Coordinates of C-alpha atoms in Angstrom, one line a residue:
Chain A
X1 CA 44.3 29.1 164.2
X2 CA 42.6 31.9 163.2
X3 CA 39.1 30.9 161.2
X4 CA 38.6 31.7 157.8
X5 CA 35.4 29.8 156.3
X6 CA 31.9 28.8 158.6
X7 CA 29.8 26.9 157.4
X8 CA 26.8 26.3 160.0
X9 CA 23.8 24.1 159.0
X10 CA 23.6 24.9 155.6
X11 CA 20.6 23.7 153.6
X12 CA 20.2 23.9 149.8
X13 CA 17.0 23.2 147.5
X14 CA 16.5 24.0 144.1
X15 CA 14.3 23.7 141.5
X16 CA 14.3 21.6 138.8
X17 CA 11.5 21.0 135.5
X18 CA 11.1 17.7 134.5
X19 CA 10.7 16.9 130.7
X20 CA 6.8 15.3 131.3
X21 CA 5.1 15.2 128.5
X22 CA 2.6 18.2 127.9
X23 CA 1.2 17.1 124.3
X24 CA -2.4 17.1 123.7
X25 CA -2.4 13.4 124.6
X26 CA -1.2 13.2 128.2
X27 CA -3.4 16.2 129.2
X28 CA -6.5 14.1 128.1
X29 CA -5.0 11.1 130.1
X30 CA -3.8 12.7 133.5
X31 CA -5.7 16.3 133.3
X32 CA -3.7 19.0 133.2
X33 CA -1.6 19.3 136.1
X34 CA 0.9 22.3 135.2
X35 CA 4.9 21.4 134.4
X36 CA 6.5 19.0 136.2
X37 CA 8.3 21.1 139.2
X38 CA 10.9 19.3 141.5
X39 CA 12.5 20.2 145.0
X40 CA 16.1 19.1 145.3
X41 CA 17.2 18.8 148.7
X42 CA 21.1 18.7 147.8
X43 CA 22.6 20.1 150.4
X44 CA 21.1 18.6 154.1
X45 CA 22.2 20.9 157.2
X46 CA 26.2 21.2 156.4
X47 CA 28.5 22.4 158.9
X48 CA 32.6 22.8 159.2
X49 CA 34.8 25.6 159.2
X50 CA 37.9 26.4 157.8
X51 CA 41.4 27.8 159.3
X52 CA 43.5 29.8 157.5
X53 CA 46.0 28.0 155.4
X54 CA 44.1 24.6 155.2
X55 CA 43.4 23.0 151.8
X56 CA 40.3 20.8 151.8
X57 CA 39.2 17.6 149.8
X58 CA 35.6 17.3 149.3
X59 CA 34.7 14.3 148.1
X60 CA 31.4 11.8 147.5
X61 CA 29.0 10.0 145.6
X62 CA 27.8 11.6 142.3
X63 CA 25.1 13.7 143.2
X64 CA 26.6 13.7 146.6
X65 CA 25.7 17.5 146.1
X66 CA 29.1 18.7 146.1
X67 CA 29.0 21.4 143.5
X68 CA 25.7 22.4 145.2
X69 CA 27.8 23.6 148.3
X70 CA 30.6 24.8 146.4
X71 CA 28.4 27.4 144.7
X72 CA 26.8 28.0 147.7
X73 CA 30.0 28.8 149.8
X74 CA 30.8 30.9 146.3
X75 CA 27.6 32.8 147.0
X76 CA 26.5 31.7 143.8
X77 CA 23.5 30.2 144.7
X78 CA 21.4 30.8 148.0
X79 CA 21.1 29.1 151.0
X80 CA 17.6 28.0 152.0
X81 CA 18.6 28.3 156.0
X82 CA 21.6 28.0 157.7
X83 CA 25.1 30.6 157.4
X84 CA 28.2 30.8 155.7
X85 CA 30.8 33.5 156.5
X86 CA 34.3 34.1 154.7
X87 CA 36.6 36.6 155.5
X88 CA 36.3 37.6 151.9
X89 CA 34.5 36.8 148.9
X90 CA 35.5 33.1 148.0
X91 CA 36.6 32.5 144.3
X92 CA 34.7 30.0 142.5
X93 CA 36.8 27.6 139.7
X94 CA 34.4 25.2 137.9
X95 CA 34.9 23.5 134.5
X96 CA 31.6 25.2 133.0
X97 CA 33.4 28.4 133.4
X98 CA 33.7 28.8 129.9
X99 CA 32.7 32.4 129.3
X100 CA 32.0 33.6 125.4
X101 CA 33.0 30.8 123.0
X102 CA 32.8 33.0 119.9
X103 CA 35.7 35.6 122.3
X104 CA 39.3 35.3 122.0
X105 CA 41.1 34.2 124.9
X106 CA 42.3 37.1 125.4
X107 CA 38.9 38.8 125.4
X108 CA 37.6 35.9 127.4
X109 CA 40.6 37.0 130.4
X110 CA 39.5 40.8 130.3
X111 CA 35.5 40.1 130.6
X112 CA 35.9 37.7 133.2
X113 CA 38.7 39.5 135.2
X114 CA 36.5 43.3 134.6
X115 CA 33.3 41.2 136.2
X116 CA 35.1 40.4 138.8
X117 CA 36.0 43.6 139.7
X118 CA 39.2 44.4 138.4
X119 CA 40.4 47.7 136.8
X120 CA 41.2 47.8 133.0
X121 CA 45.3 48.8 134.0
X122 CA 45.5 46.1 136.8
X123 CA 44.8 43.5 133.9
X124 CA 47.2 44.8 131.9
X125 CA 49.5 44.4 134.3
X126 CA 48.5 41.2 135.1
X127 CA 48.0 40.0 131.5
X128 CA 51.0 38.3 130.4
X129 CA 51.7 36.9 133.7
X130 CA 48.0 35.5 133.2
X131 CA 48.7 34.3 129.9
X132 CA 51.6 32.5 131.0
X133 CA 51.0 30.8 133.5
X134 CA 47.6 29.0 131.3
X135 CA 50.4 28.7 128.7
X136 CA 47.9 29.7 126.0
X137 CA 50.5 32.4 124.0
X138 CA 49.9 31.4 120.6
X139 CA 46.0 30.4 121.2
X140 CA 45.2 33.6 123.2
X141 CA 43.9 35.2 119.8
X142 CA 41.6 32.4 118.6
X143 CA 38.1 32.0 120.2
X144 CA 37.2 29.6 123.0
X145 CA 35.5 27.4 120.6
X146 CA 38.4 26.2 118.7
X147 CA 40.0 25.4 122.5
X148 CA 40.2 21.7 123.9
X149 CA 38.7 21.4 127.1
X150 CA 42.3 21.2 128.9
X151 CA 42.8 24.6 126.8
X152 CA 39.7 25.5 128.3
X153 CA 40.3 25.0 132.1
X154 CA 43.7 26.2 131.8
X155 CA 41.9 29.4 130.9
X156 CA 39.5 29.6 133.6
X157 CA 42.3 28.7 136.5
X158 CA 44.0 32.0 135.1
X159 CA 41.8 34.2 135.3
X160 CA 39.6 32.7 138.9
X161 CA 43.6 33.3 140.5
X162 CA 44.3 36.1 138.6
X163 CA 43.3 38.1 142.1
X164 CA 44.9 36.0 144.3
X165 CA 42.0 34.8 146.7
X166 CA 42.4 34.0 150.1
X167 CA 39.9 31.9 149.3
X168 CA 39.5 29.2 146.4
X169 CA 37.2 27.0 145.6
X170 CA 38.2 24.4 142.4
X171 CA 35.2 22.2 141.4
X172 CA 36.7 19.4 139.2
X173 CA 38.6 21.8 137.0
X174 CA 42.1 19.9 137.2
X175 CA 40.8 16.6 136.1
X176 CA 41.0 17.9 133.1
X177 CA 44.4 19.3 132.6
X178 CA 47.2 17.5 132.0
X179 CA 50.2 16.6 134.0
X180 CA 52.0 19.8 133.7
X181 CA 49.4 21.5 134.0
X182 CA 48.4 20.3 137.4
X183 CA 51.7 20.3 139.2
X184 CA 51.3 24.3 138.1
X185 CA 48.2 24.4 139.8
X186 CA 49.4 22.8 142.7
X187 CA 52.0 25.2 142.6
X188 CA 49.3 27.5 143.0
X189 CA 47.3 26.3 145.3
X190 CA 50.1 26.1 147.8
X191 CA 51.1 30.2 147.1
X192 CA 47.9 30.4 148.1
X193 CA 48.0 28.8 151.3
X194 CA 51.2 30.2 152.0
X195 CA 49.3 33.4 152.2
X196 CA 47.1 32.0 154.5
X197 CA 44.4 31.5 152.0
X198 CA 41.9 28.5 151.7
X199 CA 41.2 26.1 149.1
X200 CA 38.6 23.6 149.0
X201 CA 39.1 20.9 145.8
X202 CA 36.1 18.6 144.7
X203 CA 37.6 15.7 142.8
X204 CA 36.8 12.3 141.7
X205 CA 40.9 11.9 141.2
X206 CA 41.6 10.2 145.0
X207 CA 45.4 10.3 144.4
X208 CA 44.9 14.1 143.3
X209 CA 43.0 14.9 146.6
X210 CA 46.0 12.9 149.0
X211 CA 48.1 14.5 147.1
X212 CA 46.8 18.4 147.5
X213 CA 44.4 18.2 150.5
X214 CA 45.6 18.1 155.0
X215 CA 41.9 17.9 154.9
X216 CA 38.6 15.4 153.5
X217 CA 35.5 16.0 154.0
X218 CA 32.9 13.1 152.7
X219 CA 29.5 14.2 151.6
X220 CA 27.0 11.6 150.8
X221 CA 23.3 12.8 150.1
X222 CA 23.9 16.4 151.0
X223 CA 25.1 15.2 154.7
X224 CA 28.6 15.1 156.1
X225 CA 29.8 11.4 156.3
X226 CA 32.9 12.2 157.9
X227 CA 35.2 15.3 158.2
X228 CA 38.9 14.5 159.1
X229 CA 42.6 14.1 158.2
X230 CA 43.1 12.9 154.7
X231 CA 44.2 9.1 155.1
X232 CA 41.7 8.3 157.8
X233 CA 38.6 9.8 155.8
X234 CA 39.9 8.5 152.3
X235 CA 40.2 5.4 153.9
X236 CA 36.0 5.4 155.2
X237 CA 35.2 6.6 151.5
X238 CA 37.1 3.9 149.3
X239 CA 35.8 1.0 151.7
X240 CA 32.2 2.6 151.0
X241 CA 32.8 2.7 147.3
X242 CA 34.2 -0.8 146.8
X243 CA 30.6 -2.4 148.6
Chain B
X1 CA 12.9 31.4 151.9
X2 CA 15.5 32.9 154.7
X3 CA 17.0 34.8 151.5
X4 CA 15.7 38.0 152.1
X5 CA 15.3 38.2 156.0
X6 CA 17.0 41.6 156.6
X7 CA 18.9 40.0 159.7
X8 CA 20.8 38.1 157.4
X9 CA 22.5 41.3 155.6
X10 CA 24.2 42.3 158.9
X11 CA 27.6 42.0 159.1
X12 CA 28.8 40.0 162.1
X13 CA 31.0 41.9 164.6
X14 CA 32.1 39.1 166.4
X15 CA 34.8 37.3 164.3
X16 CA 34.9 39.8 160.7
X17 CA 33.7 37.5 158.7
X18 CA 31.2 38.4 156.2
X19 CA 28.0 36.8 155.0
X20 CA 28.9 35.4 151.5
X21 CA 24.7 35.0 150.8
X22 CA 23.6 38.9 152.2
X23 CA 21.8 40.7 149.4
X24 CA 23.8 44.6 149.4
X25 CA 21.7 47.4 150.1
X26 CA 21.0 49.3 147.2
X27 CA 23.7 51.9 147.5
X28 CA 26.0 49.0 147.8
X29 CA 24.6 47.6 144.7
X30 CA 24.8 50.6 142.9
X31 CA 29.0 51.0 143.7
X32 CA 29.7 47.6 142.7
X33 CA 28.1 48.4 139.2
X34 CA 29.9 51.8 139.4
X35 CA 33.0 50.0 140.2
X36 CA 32.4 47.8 136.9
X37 CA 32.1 50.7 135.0
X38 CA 35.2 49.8 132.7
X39 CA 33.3 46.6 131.7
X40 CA 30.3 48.7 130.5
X41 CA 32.7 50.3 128.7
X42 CA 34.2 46.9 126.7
X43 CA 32.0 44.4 126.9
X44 CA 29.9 46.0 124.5
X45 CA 32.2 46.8 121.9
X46 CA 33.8 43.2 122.2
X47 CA 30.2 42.2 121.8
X48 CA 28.9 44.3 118.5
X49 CA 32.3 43.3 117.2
X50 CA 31.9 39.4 117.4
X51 CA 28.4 40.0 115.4
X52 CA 30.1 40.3 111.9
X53 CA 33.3 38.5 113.1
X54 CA 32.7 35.4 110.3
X55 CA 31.3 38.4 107.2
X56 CA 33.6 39.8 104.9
X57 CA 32.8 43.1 105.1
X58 CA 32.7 42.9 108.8
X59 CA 31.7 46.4 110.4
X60 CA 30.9 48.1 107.5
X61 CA 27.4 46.0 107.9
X62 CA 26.8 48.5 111.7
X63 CA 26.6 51.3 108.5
X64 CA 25.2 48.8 105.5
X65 CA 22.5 47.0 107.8
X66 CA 20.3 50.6 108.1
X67 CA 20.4 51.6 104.7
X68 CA 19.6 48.3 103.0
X69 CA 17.0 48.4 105.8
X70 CA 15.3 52.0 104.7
X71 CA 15.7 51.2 101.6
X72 CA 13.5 47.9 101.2
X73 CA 11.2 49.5 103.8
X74 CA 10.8 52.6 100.9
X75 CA 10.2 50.4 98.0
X76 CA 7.7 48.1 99.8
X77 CA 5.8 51.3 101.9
X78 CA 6.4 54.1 99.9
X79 CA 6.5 53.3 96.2
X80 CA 4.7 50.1 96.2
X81 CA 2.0 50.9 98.9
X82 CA 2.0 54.8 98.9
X83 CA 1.7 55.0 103.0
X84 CA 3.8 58.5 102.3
X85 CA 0.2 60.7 102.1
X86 CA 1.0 63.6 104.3
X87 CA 4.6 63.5 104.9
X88 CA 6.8 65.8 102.4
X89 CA 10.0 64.3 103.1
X90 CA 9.1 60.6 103.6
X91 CA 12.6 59.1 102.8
X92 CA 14.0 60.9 106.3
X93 CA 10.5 60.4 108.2
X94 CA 11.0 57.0 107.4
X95 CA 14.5 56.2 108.8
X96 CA 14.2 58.5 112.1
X97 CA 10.9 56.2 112.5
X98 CA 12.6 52.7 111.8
X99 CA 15.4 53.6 113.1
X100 CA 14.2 55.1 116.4
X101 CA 12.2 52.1 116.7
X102 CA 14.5 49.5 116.2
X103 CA 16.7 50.9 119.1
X104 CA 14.1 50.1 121.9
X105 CA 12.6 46.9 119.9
X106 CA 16.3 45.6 119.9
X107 CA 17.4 46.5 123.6
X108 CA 14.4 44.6 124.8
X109 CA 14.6 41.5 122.5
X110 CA 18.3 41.2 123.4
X111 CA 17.8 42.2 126.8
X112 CA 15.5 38.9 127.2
X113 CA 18.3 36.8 126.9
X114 CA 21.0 39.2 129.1
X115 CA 20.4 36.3 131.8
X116 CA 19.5 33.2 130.4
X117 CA 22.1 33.6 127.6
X118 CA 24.7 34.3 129.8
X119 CA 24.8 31.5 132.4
X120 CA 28.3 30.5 132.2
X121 CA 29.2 33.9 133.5
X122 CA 26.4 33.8 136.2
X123 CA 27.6 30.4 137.4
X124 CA 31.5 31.2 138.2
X125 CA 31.5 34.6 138.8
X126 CA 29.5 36.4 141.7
X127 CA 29.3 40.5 140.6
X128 CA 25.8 42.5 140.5
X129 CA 23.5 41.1 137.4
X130 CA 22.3 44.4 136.5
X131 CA 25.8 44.9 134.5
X132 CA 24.1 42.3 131.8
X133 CA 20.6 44.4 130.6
X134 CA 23.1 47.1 131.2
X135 CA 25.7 45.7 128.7
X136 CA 23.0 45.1 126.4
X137 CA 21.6 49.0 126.5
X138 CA 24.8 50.0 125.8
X139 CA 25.8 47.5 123.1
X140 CA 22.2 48.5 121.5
X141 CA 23.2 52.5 121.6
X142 CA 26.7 51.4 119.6
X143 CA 24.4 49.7 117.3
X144 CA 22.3 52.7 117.6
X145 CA 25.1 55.3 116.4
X146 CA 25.7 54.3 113.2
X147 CA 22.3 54.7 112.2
X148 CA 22.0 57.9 113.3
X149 CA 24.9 58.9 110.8
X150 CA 23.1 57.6 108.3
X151 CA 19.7 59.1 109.0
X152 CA 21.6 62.7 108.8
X153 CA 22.9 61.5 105.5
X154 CA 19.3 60.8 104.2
X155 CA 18.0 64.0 105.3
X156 CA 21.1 65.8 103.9
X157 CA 20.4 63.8 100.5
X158 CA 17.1 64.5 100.4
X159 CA 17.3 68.2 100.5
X160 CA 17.0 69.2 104.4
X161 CA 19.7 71.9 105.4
X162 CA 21.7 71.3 108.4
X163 CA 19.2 72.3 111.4
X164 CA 20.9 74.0 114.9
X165 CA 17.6 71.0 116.7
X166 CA 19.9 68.2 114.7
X167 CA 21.8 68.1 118.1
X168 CA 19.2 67.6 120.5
X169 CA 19.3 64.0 119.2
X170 CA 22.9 62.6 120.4
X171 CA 22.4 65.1 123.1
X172 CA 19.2 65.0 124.6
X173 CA 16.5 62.4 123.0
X174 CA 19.1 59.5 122.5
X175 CA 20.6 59.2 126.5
X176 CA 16.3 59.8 127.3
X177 CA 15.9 56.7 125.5
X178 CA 18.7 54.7 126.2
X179 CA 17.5 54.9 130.0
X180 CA 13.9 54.0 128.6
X181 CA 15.7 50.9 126.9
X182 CA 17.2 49.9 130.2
X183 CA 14.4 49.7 132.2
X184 CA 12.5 47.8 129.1
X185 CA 15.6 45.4 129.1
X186 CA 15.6 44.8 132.8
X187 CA 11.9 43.4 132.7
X188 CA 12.5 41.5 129.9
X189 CA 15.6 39.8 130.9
X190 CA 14.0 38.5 134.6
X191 CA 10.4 38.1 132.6
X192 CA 12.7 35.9 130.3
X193 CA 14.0 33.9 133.0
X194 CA 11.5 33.3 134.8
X195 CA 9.3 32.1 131.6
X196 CA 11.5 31.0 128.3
X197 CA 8.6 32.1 126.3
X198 CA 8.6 35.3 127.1
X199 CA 11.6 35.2 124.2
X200 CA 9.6 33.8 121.8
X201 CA 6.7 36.5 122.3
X202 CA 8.7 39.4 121.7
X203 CA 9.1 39.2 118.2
X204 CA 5.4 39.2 118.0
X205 CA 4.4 42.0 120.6
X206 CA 7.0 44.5 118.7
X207 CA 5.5 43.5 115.5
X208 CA 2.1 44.5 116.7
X209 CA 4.3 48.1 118.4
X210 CA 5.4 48.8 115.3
X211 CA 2.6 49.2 113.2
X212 CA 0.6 50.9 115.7
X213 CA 3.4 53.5 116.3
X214 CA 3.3 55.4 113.1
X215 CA 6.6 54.1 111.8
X216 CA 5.7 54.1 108.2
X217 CA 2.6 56.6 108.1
X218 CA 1.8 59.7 109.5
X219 CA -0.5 59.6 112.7
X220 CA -1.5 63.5 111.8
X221 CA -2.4 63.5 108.9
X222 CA -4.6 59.5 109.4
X223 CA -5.8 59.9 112.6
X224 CA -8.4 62.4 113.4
X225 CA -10.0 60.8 116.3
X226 CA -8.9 62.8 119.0
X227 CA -9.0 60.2 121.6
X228 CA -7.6 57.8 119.5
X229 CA -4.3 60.5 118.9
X230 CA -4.2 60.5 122.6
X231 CA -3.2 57.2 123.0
X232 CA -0.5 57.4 120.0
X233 CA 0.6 60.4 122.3
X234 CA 0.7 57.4 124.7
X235 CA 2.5 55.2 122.9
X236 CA 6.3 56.3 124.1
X237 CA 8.0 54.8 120.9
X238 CA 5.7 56.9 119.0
X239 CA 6.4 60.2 120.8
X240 CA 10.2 58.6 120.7
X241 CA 9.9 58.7 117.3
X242 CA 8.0 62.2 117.1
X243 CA 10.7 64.0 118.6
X244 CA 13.8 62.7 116.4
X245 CA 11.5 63.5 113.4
X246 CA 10.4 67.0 115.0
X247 CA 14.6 67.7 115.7
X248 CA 15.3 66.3 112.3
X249 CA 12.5 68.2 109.9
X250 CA 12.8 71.0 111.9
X251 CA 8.9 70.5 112.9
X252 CA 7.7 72.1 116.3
X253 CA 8.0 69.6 118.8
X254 CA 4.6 68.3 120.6
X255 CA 5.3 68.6 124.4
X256 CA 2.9 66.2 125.4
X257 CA 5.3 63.8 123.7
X258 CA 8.1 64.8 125.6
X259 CA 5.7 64.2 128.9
X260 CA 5.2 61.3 127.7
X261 CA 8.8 60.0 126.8
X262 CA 10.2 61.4 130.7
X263 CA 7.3 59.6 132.4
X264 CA 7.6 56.3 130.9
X265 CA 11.1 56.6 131.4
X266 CA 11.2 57.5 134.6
X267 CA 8.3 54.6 135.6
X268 CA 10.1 51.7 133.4
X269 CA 13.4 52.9 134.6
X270 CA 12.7 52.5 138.2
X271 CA 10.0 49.8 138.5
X272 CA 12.9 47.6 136.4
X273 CA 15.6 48.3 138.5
X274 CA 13.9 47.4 141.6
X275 CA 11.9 44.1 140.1
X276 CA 15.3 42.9 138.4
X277 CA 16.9 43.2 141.7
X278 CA 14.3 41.2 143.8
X279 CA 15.2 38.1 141.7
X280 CA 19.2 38.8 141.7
X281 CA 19.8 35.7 144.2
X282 CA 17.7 33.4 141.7
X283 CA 19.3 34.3 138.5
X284 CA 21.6 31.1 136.9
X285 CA 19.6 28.4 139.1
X286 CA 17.5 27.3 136.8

């Protein structure tokens, strides 16, 4: 199997200000000590790799630091040490994707699709086929504000797919859709495999990750728990979740 | 920080995979903007669009917004103040001066919040950051157009013939100072981000440009000092402003503020470049 995805000892911190009191009152109790900076270690030394034509469950706690490494393998945020290496840029589908609220959607599909590379013809092209597969024809018009959050993530699977990555990464964004919606997607998701693509889902749904994922891995504190075939590794997870 | 060890950037050999964290060279950089250059060329006019999308008179403000603007300014300055000692057509010398300045004073006040207004993007999509200051100095030169029409319509009103140096504006002054905006825009918008403040400043640092730029009086015929003209010559909004109203009024142009103009230009343009770049990995983490 030919590898598509390393991940080798990945370590992520970022920064975080806490909401401490700088009113004229605590400085004269504590001395002024600056804002209240935090390190968060989220991601601790993370390593697997991927094969072409695997789709992956990543599960965990909350705060398990999940969407930390998806971002990461994105190249959305920076490693502190450690290596990932794709075979192309991986595509990154998260439900804060929302992009203008005050745009159309149809707006919304070409300023997301031109940032991430596309030409102006190549979305036309693609532009009905984009509009209906999120099925949004008589909402494309409005702006994103007046869109339910289903609405919403419909909008931002469209256009992450819209260039067919070999490599997709969905970060919660089906939990949010509804039925049809997400047997589409898996439709999707397995094209993409077909084409011997990767997808990595983070999801709280259990039955959604048997359903989608050969693969779980379980992330607890930044560290891998356990990385293996879907039943075994679901299995670990629940019995750790009911204690 | 490993982030910006060079041995990182190299592409590995072994396996063709690529580093999904390796910073671009710059010529790298520069073609993936180039390669964006069809969202330079909407973005902006979605954006300027969606300003008056809830008014009823919708774009006509882009044409209404600078002559209300020069309007109230000549009540308040000229008829109620009499600032217009020295200036024969003060109506015109006016709106280049406003206008002028409010195309640099808006690129960089917008241009603060290119990055931290626009995290959504950031935090799904991965594509070179510098598109967003850019997006802004465009969107600002749209804004910019308008009133330009209108400023050849109060000179026209108010007696000027049509002058062969009228062109050196669109042609030559205007794409000067839309690079001079850019660089401005790409300090503010990683100033911004790395302090919120720096958005709440602005308003208050251009207020304090603006009357010490001889916007609404005439730095010839008030200041006599000659040191103190030198640093008005200094001031690149000022000799901004000095050259529309030389190509305008027909006046001889003052080359020291053309020096002036190029070299901040030049020194904002490329200092801003390179500074917004060194924080590109840190933009939409905060």
């Amino acid at each position: 199997m030919t590898r598509a995805l390393v991940v080798e000892d990945v370590h992520v911190t970022y920064k975080v200000y806490g909401d401490r009191g700088i009113g004229a009152r605590e400085v004269f109790a504590r001395g002024f000590k600056g804002r209240d900076v935090r390190q968060i270690h989220a991601v601790r030394g993370v390593s697997f790799e991927a094969h072409e034509g695997e789709s992956i469950g990543l599960v965990g706690s909350n705060g398990a630091g999940k969407s930390t490494l998806m971002r990461a393998i994105a190249g959305l945020l920076p490693v502190n040490s450690g290596r990932i290496r794709a075979k192309s840029m991986p595509s990154f589908l998260g439900v804060g994707a929302v992009l203008k609220r005050d745009l159309s959607g149809a707006r919304n599909i070409y300023r997301g699709c031109l940032a991430l590379g596309l030409r102006k013809s190549e979305i036309d092209e693609r532009f009905d086929e984009i509009v209906e597969f999120t099925e949004l024809r008589d909402a494309i018009d409005l702006p994103l504000r007046s869109y339910s959050s289903g609405m919403r993530a419909r909008l931002a699977f469209g256009i992450a797919t819209a260039i067919s990555p070999e490599i997709l990464l969905i970060d919660e964004a089906l939990a949010v859709g509804d039925r049809r919606f997400k047997r589409k997607s898996a439709e999707r998701i397995d094209e993409i495999r077909a084409a011997s693509g990767v997808v990595i889902v983070v999801s709280h749904s259990l039955s959604e990750i048997a359903r989608a994922c050969d693969r779980v891995i379980w992330l607890e504190q930044g560290v891998v728990q356990a990385d293996g075939p879907t039943e075994e590794v679901l299995e670990a997870y629940k019995a750790s979740q009911d204690t | 920080m490993l982030v910006s060890d060079p041995s990182r950037a190299e592409p590995c050999a072994d396996d063709g995979l690529i580093d999904v964290n390796a910073q671009p060279p710059v010529t790298t950089y520069l073609r993936e903007i180039w390669d964006r250059r069809e969202y330079l060329a909407r973005v902006p006019l979605d954006d300027l669009r969606a300003q008056n999308f809830n008014t009823v008179l919708g774009n006509v403000w882009h044409l209404l917004n600078p002559t209300l603007q020069i309007g109230v300014y000549y009540l308040v300055f000229g008829v109620l103040l009499g600032t217009n000692r020295g200036i024969d057509n003060f109506l015109t010398f006016l709106a280049a001066g406003v206008f002028t300045y409010q195309f640099t004073q808006k690129s960089a006040t917008r241009g603060a919040s290119a990055i931290t207004g626009n995290e959504g993007l950031i935090r799904s999509i991965r594509f070179p950051r510098a598109i967003l200051p850019l997006t802004t100095a465009i969107t600002e030169l749209f804004a910019y157009l308008p009133a330009l029409l209108v400023l050849y319509v109060v000179a026209l009103a108010t007696g000027e013939p049509i002058r062969a140096t009228w062109v050196l504006v669109p042609l030559l002054i205007v794409p000067v100072q839309l690079l001079f905006n850019l660089g401005l825009a790409f300090f503010t918008a990683r100033a911004a981000d790395l302090f919120r403040d720096v958005q709440n400043l602005l308003p208050f640092v251009f207020r304090i440009v603006f009357y010490l730029s001889g916007i609404l009086y005439s730095v010839e015929a008030r200041v006599e000092t000659p040191r103190l003209r030198t640093l008005f010559t200094l001031n690149p909004i000022y000799a901004f402003a000095s050259l529309v109203r030389s190509a305008v009024l027909g006046l001889p142009l003052n080359v020291a503020h053309i020096w002036s103009a190029l070299g901040w230009t030049t020194a904002l343009l490329l200092l801003g470049f390179l500074w917004f770049r060194a924080g590109e990995h840190t933009y939409g983490r905060g």
